[in-house]
CSV table of C-alpha atoms in Angstrom, one decimal:
chain,number,residue,atom,x,y,z
A,1,MET,CA,6.1,12.3,48.5
A,2,SER,CA,9.2,11.2,50.5
A,3,VAL,CA,11.3,8.2,49.6
A,4,ASN,CA,11.7,5.3,52.0
A,5,LYS,CA,15.4,4.8,51.9
A,6,GLN,CA,15.2,1.3,53.4
A,7,GLU,CA,12.8,0.2,50.6
A,8,VAL,CA,15.3,1.6,48.0
A,9,ARG,CA,18.0,-0.6,49.6
A,10,ASP,CA,15.6,-3.5,49.5
A,11,ILE,CA,15.1,-3.0,45.7
A,12,VAL,CA,18.8,-3.0,45.1
A,13,ASP,CA,19.3,-6.1,47.1
A,14,ALA,CA,16.3,-7.8,45.4
A,15,VAL,CA,17.8,-7.3,41.9
A,16,GLY,CA,21.0,-8.9,43.0
A,17,GLY,CA,22.9,-6.0,44.7
A,18,LYS,CA,24.7,-3.1,43.2
A,19,ASP,CA,27.4,-5.4,41.7
A,20,ASN,CA,24.7,-7.1,39.6
A,21,ILE,CA,23.6,-3.8,38.0
A,22,ALA,CA,25.4,-3.1,34.7
A,23,ALA,CA,23.4,0.1,34.1
A,24,ALA,CA,20.1,1.6,35.3
A,25,THR,CA,17.8,4.4,34.3
A,26,HIS,CA,14.1,5.1,34.6
A,27,CYS,CA,11.0,6.1,32.5
A,28,VAL,CA,7.8,7.8,33.6
A,29,THR,CA,6.7,4.9,35.9
A,30,ARG,CA,9.5,2.2,36.0
A,31,LEU,CA,13.1,1.6,37.0
A,32,ARG,CA,14.9,0.0,34.1
A,33,PHE,CA,17.9,-2.2,34.9
A,34,ALA,CA,20.5,-3.9,32.6
A,35,LEU,CA,21.5,-6.7,34.9
A,36,LYS,CA,24.6,-8.9,34.6
A,37,ASP,CA,22.6,-12.0,35.8
A,38,GLU,CA,18.8,-11.9,36.0
A,39,SER,CA,18.8,-15.2,37.8
A,40,LYS,CA,19.9,-13.4,40.9
A,41,VAL,CA,16.7,-11.4,41.1
A,42,ASP,CA,14.5,-12.2,44.1
A,43,LYS,CA,11.1,-11.5,42.7
A,44,GLU,CA,9.4,-12.6,45.9
A,45,LYS,CA,11.3,-10.1,47.9
A,46,LEU,CA,10.5,-7.4,45.3
A,47,ASP,CA,6.8,-8.1,45.5
A,48,GLN,CA,6.9,-7.6,49.3
A,49,ILE,CA,8.2,-4.0,48.9
A,50,ASP,CA,5.4,-1.5,49.3
A,51,MET,CA,6.5,0.9,46.7
A,52,VAL,CA,6.9,-1.8,44.0
A,53,LYS,CA,3.8,-2.2,41.9
A,54,GLY,CA,5.2,-5.1,39.8
A,55,SER,CA,8.2,-6.2,37.8
A,56,PHE,CA,9.0,-7.9,34.5
A,57,SER,CA,11.8,-8.6,32.0
A,58,THR,CA,11.7,-7.5,28.4
A,59,ASN,CA,14.2,-6.9,25.6
A,60,GLY,CA,17.1,-7.6,28.0
A,61,GLN,CA,15.9,-5.1,30.6
A,62,PHE,CA,14.5,-5.9,34.0
A,63,GLN,CA,11.9,-3.3,34.9
A,64,VAL,CA,10.4,-2.5,38.3
A,65,VAL,CA,7.1,-0.6,38.3
A,66,ILE,CA,7.2,2.2,40.9
A,67,GLY,CA,4.7,4.8,39.8
A,68,GLN,CA,4.6,8.3,38.2
A,69,GLY,CA,6.5,11.0,40.2
A,70,LEU,CA,7.9,8.7,42.8
A,71,VAL,CA,10.1,6.8,40.4
A,72,ASP,CA,12.4,9.8,39.8
A,73,LYS,CA,13.1,10.2,43.5
A,74,VAL,CA,13.6,6.5,44.0
A,75,TYR,CA,16.2,6.5,41.1
A,76,LYS,CA,18.1,9.4,42.5
A,77,GLU,CA,18.2,7.8,46.0
A,78,MET,CA,19.3,4.5,44.5
A,79,ALA,CA,22.1,6.3,42.6
A,80,GLU,CA,23.2,8.0,45.8
A,81,GLN,CA,23.2,4.8,47.8
A,82,THR,CA,25.0,2.7,45.3
A,83,GLY,CA,27.4,5.3,44.1
A,84,MET,CA,26.7,4.4,40.5
A,85,ALA,CA,26.7,7.1,37.8
A,86,GLU,CA,23.3,8.0,36.4
A,87,SER,CA,22.8,6.3,33.0
A,88,SER,CA,20.8,7.4,30.0
A,89,LYS,CA,18.1,5.2,28.4
A,90,GLU,CA,20.5,4.6,25.6
A,91,ASP,CA,23.2,3.4,28.0
A,92,VAL,CA,20.8,0.8,29.4
A,93,LYS,CA,19.6,-0.2,26.0
A,94,ASP,CA,23.1,-0.7,24.8
A,95,ALA,CA,24.0,-2.8,27.9
A,96,ALA,CA,20.8,-4.9,27.5
A,97,SER,CA,21.2,-5.4,23.7
A,98,SER,CA,24.5,-7.3,24.2
A,99,LYS,CA,22.5,-10.2,25.7
A,100,LEU,CA,19.9,-10.5,22.9
A,101,ASN,CA,19.7,-13.1,20.2
A,102,PRO,CA,19.3,-12.0,16.5
A,103,ILE,CA,15.5,-12.3,16.5
A,104,GLN,CA,15.3,-10.3,19.8
A,105,LYS,CA,17.6,-7.7,18.3
A,106,ALA,CA,15.4,-7.4,15.2
A,107,VAL,CA,12.2,-7.0,17.3
A,108,LYS,CA,13.9,-4.5,19.5
A,109,MET,CA,15.0,-2.5,16.4
A,110,LEU,CA,11.4,-2.3,15.2
A,111,ALA,CA,10.3,-1.3,18.7
A,112,ASP,CA,12.9,1.4,18.8
A,113,ILE,CA,11.7,2.8,15.5
A,114,PHE,CA,7.9,2.6,16.0
A,115,ILE,CA,7.5,3.4,19.7
A,116,PRO,CA,8.7,7.1,19.4
A,117,ILE,CA,6.1,7.8,16.6
A,118,LEU,CA,3.3,5.8,18.3
A,119,PRO,CA,1.8,8.9,20.1
A,120,ALA,CA,1.3,10.7,16.8
A,121,ILE,CA,-0.3,7.7,15.2
A,122,VAL,CA,-2.6,7.0,18.2
A,123,THR,CA,-3.6,10.7,18.3
A,124,ALA,CA,-4.4,10.6,14.6
A,125,GLY,CA,-6.5,7.5,15.1
A,126,LEU,CA,-8.4,9.1,18.0
A,127,LEU,CA,-9.1,12.3,15.9
A,128,MET,CA,-10.2,10.2,13.0
A,129,GLY,CA,-12.6,8.4,15.3
A,130,ILE,CA,-14.1,11.8,16.3
A,131,ASN,CA,-14.4,12.7,12.6
A,132,ASN,CA,-16.0,9.3,12.0
A,133,ILE,CA,-18.8,10.1,14.5
A,134,LEU,CA,-19.5,13.4,12.7
A,135,SER,CA,-19.3,12.1,9.1
A,136,GLY,CA,-20.4,8.5,9.4
A,137,ALA,CA,-23.8,7.7,8.0
A,138,GLY,CA,-26.3,5.8,10.0
A,139,ILE,CA,-24.9,6.5,13.4
A,140,PHE,CA,-27.4,9.1,14.6
A,141,PHE,CA,-29.7,9.2,11.6
A,142,ASP,CA,-30.9,6.6,9.1
A,143,ASP,CA,-28.6,6.7,6.0
A,144,LYS,CA,-27.4,10.1,6.9
A,145,SER,CA,-24.5,11.5,8.8
A,146,LEU,CA,-24.5,14.2,11.4
A,147,ILE,CA,-23.0,16.7,9.0
A,148,ASP,CA,-25.6,15.8,6.4
A,149,VAL,CA,-28.4,16.8,8.8
A,150,TYR,CA,-26.4,19.7,10.3
A,151,PRO,CA,-24.2,21.0,7.4
A,152,GLN,CA,-22.9,23.9,9.6
A,153,TRP,CA,-20.7,21.2,11.3
A,154,ALA,CA,-19.2,20.1,7.9
A,155,ASP,CA,-16.2,22.5,8.0
A,156,LEU,CA,-15.4,21.6,11.6
A,157,SER,CA,-15.4,18.0,10.6
A,158,GLY,CA,-13.2,18.8,7.6
A,159,ILE,CA,-10.6,20.5,9.8
A,160,ILE,CA,-10.5,17.6,12.3
A,161,ASN,CA,-10.1,15.2,9.4
A,162,LEU,CA,-7.2,17.2,7.9
A,163,ILE,CA,-5.4,17.3,11.3
A,164,ALA,CA,-6.1,13.6,11.8
A,165,ASN,CA,-4.9,12.5,8.4
A,166,THR,CA,-1.6,14.4,8.5
A,167,ALA,CA,0.2,11.7,10.5
A,168,PHE,CA,-0.8,9.0,8.0
A,169,THR,CA,-0.3,11.2,4.9
A,170,PHE,CA,3.3,12.0,6.0
A,171,LEU,CA,3.9,8.6,7.7
A,172,PRO,CA,7.1,8.0,5.8
A,173,ALA,CA,8.5,11.3,7.2
A,174,LEU,CA,7.7,10.1,10.8
A,175,ILE,CA,9.3,6.7,10.1
A,176,GLY,CA,12.2,8.3,8.3
A,177,TRP,CA,12.9,10.5,11.3
A,178,SER,CA,12.8,7.7,13.8
A,179,ALA,CA,14.5,5.0,11.7
A,180,VAL,CA,17.5,7.2,10.6
A,181,LYS,CA,18.0,8.2,14.2
A,182,ARG,CA,17.9,4.6,15.2
A,183,PHE,CA,20.4,3.6,12.6
A,184,GLY,CA,22.8,6.4,13.6
A,185,GLY,CA,22.2,9.0,11.0
A,186,SER,CA,20.8,12.6,11.1
A,187,PRO,CA,17.1,12.6,12.0
A,188,LEU,CA,16.6,15.7,9.8
A,189,LEU,CA,17.7,13.9,6.7
A,190,GLY,CA,15.3,11.1,7.7
A,191,ILE,CA,12.5,13.6,7.6
A,192,VAL,CA,13.5,14.9,4.2
A,193,LEU,CA,13.8,11.4,2.9
A,194,GLY,CA,10.3,10.6,4.0
A,195,LEU,CA,8.9,13.8,2.5
A,196,ILE,CA,10.7,13.0,-0.8
A,197,LEU,CA,8.8,9.7,-0.9
A,198,VAL,CA,5.4,11.4,-0.6
A,199,HIS,CA,6.2,14.5,-2.7
A,200,PRO,CA,3.0,15.9,-4.4
A,201,ASP,CA,4.6,15.7,-7.8
A,202,LEU,CA,4.5,11.9,-7.5
A,203,LEU,CA,1.5,9.7,-8.3
A,204,ASN,CA,-0.3,9.1,-5.0
A,205,ALA,CA,0.2,5.5,-3.8
A,206,TRP,CA,-3.5,5.1,-3.3
A,207,SER,CA,-4.1,5.9,-6.9
A,208,TYR,CA,-1.5,3.4,-8.2
A,209,GLY,CA,-3.8,0.5,-8.8
A,210,GLU,CA,-6.3,2.5,-10.9
A,211,ALA,CA,-3.5,4.2,-12.9
A,212,GLN,CA,-1.8,0.8,-13.5
A,213,ALA,CA,-5.1,-0.7,-14.8
A,214,LYS,CA,-5.5,2.2,-17.2
A,215,GLY,CA,-1.8,2.1,-18.2
A,216,GLU,CA,-1.3,5.6,-17.1
A,217,VAL,CA,1.5,5.2,-14.5
A,218,PRO,CA,3.8,8.2,-15.0
A,219,VAL,CA,7.5,7.4,-15.4
A,220,TRP,CA,10.9,9.1,-15.5
A,221,ASN,CA,13.2,8.2,-18.4
A,222,ILE,CA,16.8,8.2,-17.2
A,223,PHE,CA,19.0,7.5,-20.2
A,224,GLY,CA,16.6,4.8,-21.4
A,225,LEU,CA,15.8,3.5,-17.9
A,226,GLU,CA,12.1,3.9,-17.1
A,227,VAL,CA,11.4,4.6,-13.4
A,228,GLU,CA,7.9,4.7,-12.1
A,229,LYS,CA,7.1,8.1,-10.7
A,230,ILE,CA,5.0,7.0,-7.7
A,231,GLY,CA,4.8,8.0,-4.1
A,232,TYR,CA,4.8,5.8,-1.1
A,233,GLN,CA,2.0,7.2,1.0
A,234,GLY,CA,1.1,5.0,4.0
A,235,GLN,CA,3.9,2.5,3.1
A,236,VAL,CA,6.3,1.2,5.8
A,237,LEU,CA,8.9,-1.0,4.1
A,238,PRO,CA,10.2,1.5,1.5
A,239,VAL,CA,11.2,4.2,4.0
A,240,LEU,CA,12.5,1.6,6.5
A,241,PHE,CA,15.0,0.2,4.0
A,242,ALA,CA,15.8,3.6,2.5
A,243,SER,CA,16.5,5.0,6.0
A,244,TYR,CA,19.0,2.2,6.7
A,245,LEU,CA,20.8,3.0,3.5
A,246,LEU,CA,20.8,6.7,4.1
A,247,ALA,CA,22.2,6.4,7.7
A,248,LYS,CA,25.0,4.0,6.5
A,249,ILE,CA,26.0,6.3,3.7
A,250,GLU,CA,25.9,9.4,6.0
A,251,VAL,CA,28.1,7.7,8.6
A,252,PHE,CA,30.5,6.5,5.9
A,253,LEU,CA,30.9,10.0,4.5
A,254,ASN,CA,31.1,11.7,7.9
A,255,LYS,CA,34.2,9.6,8.7
A,256,ARG,CA,36.0,10.4,5.5
A,257,VAL,CA,35.0,13.9,4.4
A,258,PRO,CA,37.0,16.8,6.0
A,259,ASP,CA,35.0,19.0,8.4
A,260,SER,CA,35.5,22.1,6.2
A,261,ILE,CA,33.4,20.7,3.3
A,262,LYS,CA,31.0,18.3,5.1
A,263,LEU,CA,28.1,20.7,4.7
A,264,LEU,CA,28.6,20.8,1.0
A,265,VAL,CA,29.2,17.1,0.5
A,266,VAL,CA,27.7,14.8,3.1
A,267,ALA,CA,24.0,15.7,3.0
A,268,PRO,CA,23.7,16.3,-0.8
A,269,ILE,CA,25.4,13.1,-1.8
A,270,THR,CA,23.6,11.1,0.9
A,271,LEU,CA,20.2,12.3,-0.2
A,272,LEU,CA,20.9,12.0,-3.9
A,273,VAL,CA,22.3,8.4,-3.7
A,274,THR,CA,19.5,7.3,-1.3
A,275,GLY,CA,16.8,9.0,-3.4
A,276,PHE,CA,17.8,7.4,-6.6
A,277,ALA,CA,18.2,4.0,-4.9
A,278,ALA,CA,14.7,4.5,-3.3
A,279,PHE,CA,12.9,5.1,-6.6
A,280,ILE,CA,14.9,2.7,-8.8
A,281,VAL,CA,15.4,-0.3,-6.5
A,282,ILE,CA,14.2,-0.1,-2.9
A,283,GLY,CA,10.8,1.4,-3.6
A,284,PRO,CA,9.6,-1.0,-6.3
A,285,ILE,CA,10.9,-4.1,-4.5
A,286,THR,CA,9.6,-3.3,-1.0
A,287,PHE,CA,6.3,-1.9,-2.4
A,288,ALA,CA,5.7,-5.3,-4.0
A,289,ALA,CA,6.8,-7.1,-0.9
A,290,GLY,CA,4.5,-5.0,1.3
A,291,ASN,CA,1.6,-5.7,-0.9
A,292,PHE,CA,2.5,-9.4,-0.9
A,293,ILE,CA,2.5,-9.5,2.9
A,294,THR,CA,-0.7,-7.6,3.0
A,295,ASP,CA,-2.4,-9.9,0.5
A,296,GLY,CA,-1.2,-12.9,2.4
A,297,VAL,CA,-2.5,-11.7,5.8
A,298,ILE,CA,-5.8,-10.8,4.2
A,299,ALA,CA,-6.1,-14.2,2.5
A,300,ILE,CA,-5.5,-16.0,5.8
A,301,PHE,CA,-8.2,-14.1,7.6
A,302,ASP,CA,-10.6,-14.3,4.6
A,303,ASN,CA,-10.3,-18.1,4.4
A,304,PHE,CA,-9.6,-19.0,8.0
A,305,ALA,CA,-11.2,-16.1,9.9
A,306,ALA,CA,-12.1,-18.0,13.1
A,307,LEU,CA,-8.6,-19.6,13.3
A,308,GLY,CA,-7.0,-16.2,12.7
A,309,GLY,CA,-9.1,-14.6,15.4
A,310,LEU,CA,-8.4,-17.5,17.8
A,311,LEU,CA,-4.6,-17.3,17.4
A,312,TYR,CA,-4.1,-13.6,17.2
A,313,GLY,CA,-6.8,-12.7,19.7
A,314,GLY,CA,-5.7,-15.4,22.1
A,315,LEU,CA,-1.9,-15.0,21.8
A,316,TYR,CA,-1.6,-11.3,21.5
A,317,SER,CA,-0.9,-10.9,25.2
A,318,LEU,CA,2.0,-13.4,24.9
A,319,LEU,CA,3.4,-11.2,22.1
A,320,VAL,CA,3.3,-8.3,24.6
A,321,VAL,CA,5.2,-10.4,27.1
A,322,THR,CA,7.9,-11.1,24.6
A,323,GLY,CA,7.9,-7.6,23.1
A,324,MET,CA,7.1,-9.0,19.7
A,325,HIS,CA,3.8,-7.1,19.5
A,326,HIS,CA,5.7,-4.1,18.1
A,327,THR,CA,6.4,-5.9,14.9
A,328,PHE,CA,2.7,-6.1,14.1
A,329,LEU,CA,2.4,-2.3,14.2
A,330,ALA,CA,4.1,-2.2,10.8
A,331,VAL,CA,1.5,-4.8,9.5
A,332,ASP,CA,-1.4,-2.7,10.9
A,333,LEU,CA,-0.1,0.4,9.1
A,334,GLN,CA,0.4,-1.5,5.9
A,335,LEU,CA,-3.2,-2.8,6.1
A,336,VAL,CA,-4.6,0.6,6.8
A,337,ALA,CA,-2.8,1.9,3.7
A,338,SER,CA,-3.4,-1.0,1.3
A,339,ALA,CA,-6.6,-2.6,2.5
A,340,GLY,CA,-8.6,0.4,3.7
A,341,GLY,CA,-8.5,-0.8,7.3
A,342,THR,CA,-6.9,-3.2,9.7
A,343,PHE,CA,-8.6,-6.3,11.2
A,344,LEU,CA,-5.7,-7.0,13.6
A,345,TRP,CA,-5.8,-3.8,15.7
A,346,PRO,CA,-9.4,-4.4,16.9
A,347,MET,CA,-8.2,-7.7,18.5
A,348,LEU,CA,-5.5,-5.7,20.3
A,349,ALA,CA,-8.1,-3.4,21.8
A,350,LEU,CA,-10.1,-6.4,23.1
A,351,SER,CA,-7.0,-8.1,24.4
A,352,ASN,CA,-6.3,-5.0,26.6
A,353,ILE,CA,-9.9,-5.1,27.9
A,354,ALA,CA,-9.6,-8.8,28.7
A,355,GLN,CA,-6.5,-8.3,30.8
A,356,GLY,CA,-8.2,-5.4,32.6
A,357,SER,CA,-11.3,-7.6,33.3
A,358,ALA,CA,-9.1,-10.4,34.8
A,359,ALA,CA,-7.3,-7.8,37.0
A,360,PHE,CA,-10.7,-6.5,38.2
A,361,ALA,CA,-11.7,-10.0,39.2
A,362,MET,CA,-8.5,-10.4,41.2
A,363,MET,CA,-9.4,-7.2,43.0
A,364,ARG,CA,-12.4,-9.1,44.4
A,365,ILE,CA,-10.5,-12.3,45.0
A,366,VAL,CA,-7.3,-11.3,46.8
A,367,LYS,CA,-7.2,-10.5,50.4
A,368,ASP,CA,-4.0,-8.4,50.5
A,369,GLU,CA,-4.9,-4.7,50.5
A,370,LYS,CA,-1.9,-3.7,48.4
A,371,GLN,CA,-2.8,-6.3,45.8
A,372,LYS,CA,-6.4,-5.1,45.7
A,373,GLY,CA,-5.3,-1.5,45.1
A,374,LEU,CA,-2.8,-2.6,42.4
A,375,ALA,CA,-5.5,-4.8,40.7
A,376,LEU,CA,-8.0,-1.8,40.7
A,377,THR,CA,-5.6,0.8,39.3
A,378,SER,CA,-4.0,-1.6,36.7
A,379,GLY,CA,-7.4,-2.8,35.6
A,380,ILE,CA,-8.5,0.8,34.9
A,381,SER,CA,-5.2,1.3,33.1
A,382,ALA,CA,-5.8,-1.7,30.9
A,383,TYR,CA,-9.3,-0.5,30.0
A,384,LEU,CA,-7.7,2.7,28.8
A,385,GLY,CA,-5.1,0.9,26.7
A,386,ILE,CA,-2.0,0.3,29.0
A,387,THR,CA,-1.8,-3.3,29.9
A,388,GLU,CA,1.6,-3.8,31.4
A,389,PRO,CA,0.7,-3.0,35.0
A,390,ALA,CA,-2.3,-5.5,34.9
A,391,MET,CA,-0.3,-8.2,33.1
A,392,PHE,CA,3.0,-8.0,35.0
A,393,GLY,CA,1.8,-6.7,38.3
A,394,VAL,CA,-1.3,-8.9,38.7
A,395,ASN,CA,-2.3,-11.4,36.1
A,396,LEU,CA,1.1,-13.1,35.4
A,397,ARG,CA,1.9,-13.1,39.1
A,398,TYR,CA,-1.1,-15.5,39.7
A,399,ARG,CA,-1.0,-17.0,36.2
A,400,TYR,CA,-4.6,-18.2,36.0
A,401,PRO,CA,-6.1,-14.6,35.5
A,402,PHE,CA,-3.6,-14.2,32.6
A,403,ILE,CA,-4.9,-17.5,31.1
A,404,ALA,CA,-8.5,-16.4,31.7
A,405,ALA,CA,-7.8,-13.1,29.8
A,406,MET,CA,-6.2,-15.1,26.9
A,407,ILE,CA,-9.3,-17.3,26.6
A,408,GLY,CA,-11.7,-14.3,26.7
A,409,SER,CA,-9.6,-12.4,24.2
A,410,ALA,CA,-9.5,-15.5,21.9
A,411,ILE,CA,-13.3,-15.9,22.0
A,412,ALA,CA,-13.8,-12.2,21.3
A,413,GLY,CA,-11.2,-12.3,18.5
A,414,ILE,CA,-13.1,-15.2,16.8
A,415,PHE,CA,-16.3,-13.3,17.0
A,416,ILE,CA,-15.1,-10.0,15.5
A,417,THR,CA,-13.0,-11.7,12.8
A,418,ILE,CA,-15.9,-13.8,11.5
A,419,ASN,CA,-17.9,-10.6,11.4
A,420,HIS,CA,-15.0,-8.9,9.5
A,421,VAL,CA,-14.6,-6.0,11.9
A,422,LYS,CA,-12.1,-3.4,10.8
A,423,ALA,CA,-10.5,-0.3,12.2
A,424,PHE,CA,-9.7,2.5,9.8
A,425,SER,CA,-6.7,3.4,11.9
A,426,ILE,CA,-4.7,2.6,15.0
A,427,GLY,CA,-6.1,4.3,18.0
A,428,VAL,CA,-6.4,4.1,21.8
A,429,GLY,CA,-6.6,0.5,22.9
A,430,GLY,CA,-9.2,-0.7,25.4
A,431,ILE,CA,-12.6,0.9,25.8
A,432,PRO,CA,-11.9,4.0,23.7
A,433,GLY,CA,-11.0,1.7,20.9
A,434,PHE,CA,-14.4,1.8,19.4
A,435,LEU,CA,-13.7,5.3,18.1
A,436,SER,CA,-11.2,3.8,15.6
A,437,ILE,CA,-13.6,1.1,14.4
A,438,GLN,CA,-15.5,1.7,11.2
A,439,SER,CA,-19.0,2.6,12.2
A,440,GLU,CA,-20.7,-0.2,10.3
A,441,TYR,CA,-18.9,-2.7,12.5
A,442,TRP,CA,-19.7,-1.1,15.9
A,443,THR,CA,-22.4,-3.6,16.8
A,444,ALA,CA,-20.1,-6.6,16.3
A,445,PHE,CA,-17.2,-4.8,18.1
A,446,PHE,CA,-19.4,-3.9,21.1
A,447,ILE,CA,-20.5,-7.6,21.4
A,448,GLY,CA,-16.8,-8.6,21.2
A,449,MET,CA,-16.1,-6.0,23.9
A,450,ALA,CA,-18.8,-7.5,26.1
A,451,ILE,CA,-17.2,-10.9,25.6
A,452,ALA,CA,-13.8,-9.5,26.6
A,453,ILE,CA,-15.3,-8.0,29.7
A,454,VAL,CA,-17.4,-10.8,31.0
A,455,VAL,CA,-15.6,-14.0,30.0
A,456,PRO,CA,-12.2,-13.2,31.7
A,457,PHE,CA,-13.9,-11.9,34.8
A,458,VAL,CA,-16.0,-15.1,35.2
A,459,LEU,CA,-13.2,-17.5,34.3
A,460,THR,CA,-10.9,-15.9,36.8
A,461,TYR,CA,-13.5,-16.5,39.5
A,462,VAL,CA,-14.0,-20.1,38.3
A,463,PHE,CA,-10.2,-20.8,38.2
A,464,ALA,CA,-9.8,-19.2,41.7
A,465,LYS,CA,-12.5,-21.4,43.1
A,466,PHE,CA,-11.2,-24.7,41.8
A,467,ASN,CA,-7.5,-24.2,41.4
A,468,TRP,CA,-6.2,-21.7,43.9
A,469,LYS,CA,-6.3,-21.1,47.7
A,470,LYS,CA,-7.1,-17.5,48.5
A,471,LYS,CA,-4.4,-15.5,50.1
């Protein structure tokens, strides 16, 4: 596919000209700009450019949706036309970060840590869903699972379950790798740190409650100091804080230790100090804090289920707009580890569907052929778990479809929370999300899914009829 050079020039002009671009890069589908002044962006002009599928601003970056394959050619043509040096994603992130407030920086930090490991977690959730179909009782047969009736499938199910559980069993290693890298340390040491926290010689975190009740929690005795010998399987906070400490110690030592002995000094001291700190101080404090947060979230939804569903289900799409939805991934993972499942993630899946339904309604309403095509493709994308094209390319552009999707998602959220729907893991949002839902809640989840499909679609039509002139 060739690049229309005039349209590339139009994109540069629409974002304020080359002098307004501090740095630029691209991902699989989008141009990513760190702009000096976003108020100079002419969104109306951008929307009129054929190759542009939508645009939005998040985490200090202004992003223009182009499409897979074409975006790389557009970026190269833009670099050639403007004479700017091609920037890395880190260059753009650094330029964008300078404009963020402390809260935005904290949200961005969590996003930088969790987004790289998200594919592994989502894949694990999808495979756990497949295993759930094979091993869940009552899905195909009354009070029996598929492998109960056909035991020759049991080993296949066992292998799938092992592959699926690996990402969650060694979650601290994944987080350690990503977090230490984000904090400026060696990712390899982050992996080792995560593996230390789930070493098989430690008491498994999932057995801690039972062992504590029996008074059988193993301990180390270090010169009279008793340290509980427990692992942190499925925990998020211990490895996050330990990773920060590890990275800072490593950076400190690397600046001061001569190159000739770095291999013998930096890594051993870094791991020893961080390891002792993790088991003696960081682990116990953050483990208690994580359980406190989990218990608090559970208490809110146990006592005010409808209100929780209304707020989280209805406002989740706004969290996506601000980028704050990434902070709840840590809560989901903590719920999966400590509560046997998350009741937050199912609302995410329905919110994605609601945005897709509103986009599908817009496909029927708008007259412009480009907008029809964008509504169709972005609606399909939202149904499969990727909502940004539908939200930023269609629904937010006209506003009322976005509101319709929020209302539909809120109603669906209320319904599934009062029915205590849980997912045993994070999975693929949208229609495939049912695979991650515990099978005993499938009926309630499918009803919630129907609400998320029908209500936004109908409301978008109603709002269009009474509040909007068709274009």
